[in-house]
Amino acid sequence: MKKLFTLFFLISVTLSAQLNIENLTGKAFANNYGYYMLEKVCDLAGGRLMGTPQNELGFEILKKQLSDNGLSSYYEEFTSPIWYRGDDKVLLTVPYKKELRATALAYSSPAKIEQGKVVYVFSGYEVDYSGIDAKGKIVVISQTRPKGREELLRGEAIKIAHKMGAVAALFINEAKGGKVLCGVGNFKGTPLPIPAFSLTNEEGNKLKRLLENGDQVLMDINSNSYVKTGVSKNLVYKFEGIKKEKIVIGAHFDSWDLGDGAIDNGHGSAVIFEAALLLNKLGCKPERTIEFVWFNGEETGLWGSKKYVEKHKNDSIYAMFNLDMPGKVNGYNVMGFDHLIPAIKEITSKSGSYDLSSIMSTAWTNSDHMFFMFEGIPVLTPTGGMTKEMTEHYHDFGDTFDKVDKDYISHGAIAVAFLANGLSHSDTAYKRASQAEVIKLLKDHNLESRLKKQEEYPF
Ligand SMILES: [Zn+2]
C-alpha cells in the first residue's frame, strides 16, 4: 500500500513538474485572461502614475480580477518620495502667444516665471554654454548627442543648467509627431533645482530656429507639481510551494499618466496575471514558492522594487523574472547569471514546437530587476520584441489599449508559466552572487559608468 502511494505521489509530482505545453497553450489562447484584465484596467482606471487615484483604482481592479479567479493577493506598503503632477503650463508669449505641448519631468518643483528670456544651449554640456549668458534665463536643450561625447543624462543637464544660473530647462524630444516623452529629472526623488520640461520635437525645433536666427523668445512658466514623502504599495500573490526558496515574477503596474500605460507596462502586468491564473487553473504544484509581484513606482525611480528588495533581501530568492514590456517571447536573457543556463535549456527543451529556445546573457538596468541584481539575486528577462506600432508611443499619450496584442500577452504568459514551473522543480541549486561577482558583472556588461552617472552605483 505504501509502495503504491509512493508511486502515485511520484507520478503526480512528475506530472505537475512537467507542465503540459499543449494544455498550457490551449488554456492560454482559448481565454486570453491577461488581455481582458488589462482592458478593464486601461479603460476604467487609465494611466497609473504612483500617488494618483487612478493608480489606486487600477490596483483594486487587478486585485478583484485575481480574487474573481480564486487567487488571494495582498498589498505590501512602502514609504518613498511621490511626485504629484500639477496643472503645469509652458506658455510662449513672444513672438506670439501659444501654450506649448510640454510635460514636466518627475521631481520638477513649483515655479512661476513671467516673460522669461529663452536661450538655446545646444546639447546642454558645460562646454556648450561658453559665450552664452544663461543667468536668469530659460534654456532650451537638444537631446542629440554630438559625436564623440559621453552620454549626458537629463538629470546631469539640469544640474549644469542650474549651475549656469538658468531658471528652467526645456528638452527637445527626439521623436517627431507631437510626442513629449515623460521621464524623471533624477532617480533619487529629490526636488529638481530648477523646473524641467520635455517639449515636442516640432515646437522645440521651432524655438531653436527662432533663437539661432536671433529672434527674441519669451515665455511664462507656471508649474505646481511637487514631491512629498508618502505611502504606496505593491500587490503580491503568493503561489505557495513546499520549499522556502522562492521565485519572484515581477512586473511594474504603475505607468505614466498621459496615456493608459497599456504597453508600458500594462502588458507585463497582464502577462504575469495570466501566468498566475494558468498555473493555478492547470493544477500545478510548485516546489519552490512562486511569488507574483506587481510593483509600483517603477517609472518614477523603481521605488516598489527597491523597497521590496530592502524588505525581502534575506529571503531565499532563487531567481527574479522581470516582465517590463515583454514582446512576443521566444526565450530568456539570464543577464550575466549564467549558472541558470543549463536549467533553462533543459526546461525549454520540453516545450515541444513552442519555441522558447533563445538564450542570451546581456545585463541591463533601470527596471525592476536592478536592485535584485545588486543583491546578487539571479535576474531574468524575456527575449523577443514588440512591433514599432506598440513601442513608438512609449511614455506618451498614445500608450493606449488599442496597441495591445492579445496573442503577445498569452505568448508571454505561457513562457513565464512554463519557466516558473520548471525552475520551481529544478535541481540546479540556489545560488547568489557575491558582492565581488556583482561588481564584476556590472563592469563586464558596461553598466558601471551609467549607474555612477545616475548616482545609483551601489558599491
Ligand atoms: Zn516599463
CSV table of C-alpha atoms and ligand atoms in Angstrom, one decimal, residues 252 254 263-265 298-299 323-325 366-368 394-395, ligand 1:
chain,number,residue,atom,x,y,z
A,252,HIS,CA,5.6,47.2,-12.8
A,254,ASP,CA,2.4,51.8,-12.4
A,263,ILE,CA,2.1,48.7,-23.3
A,264,ASP,CA,4.4,50.1,-20.6
A,265,ASN,CA,3.7,48.2,-18.5
A,298,GLU,CA,8.9,52.0,-11.4
A,299,GLU,CA,8.6,54.9,-13.7
A,323,LEU,CA,8.5,41.5,-17.3
A,324,ASP,CA,8.8,45.1,-18.5
A,325,MET,CA,7.2,45.5,-21.9
A,366,ASN,CA,16.8,50.8,-15.0
A,367,SER,CA,13.9,48.4,-14.5
A,368,ASP,CA,12.6,46.4,-11.5
A,394,TYR,CA,6.1,54.7,-25.1
A,395,HIS,CA,5.8,57.1,-22.1
B,1,ZN,ZN,8.3,50.0,-18.1
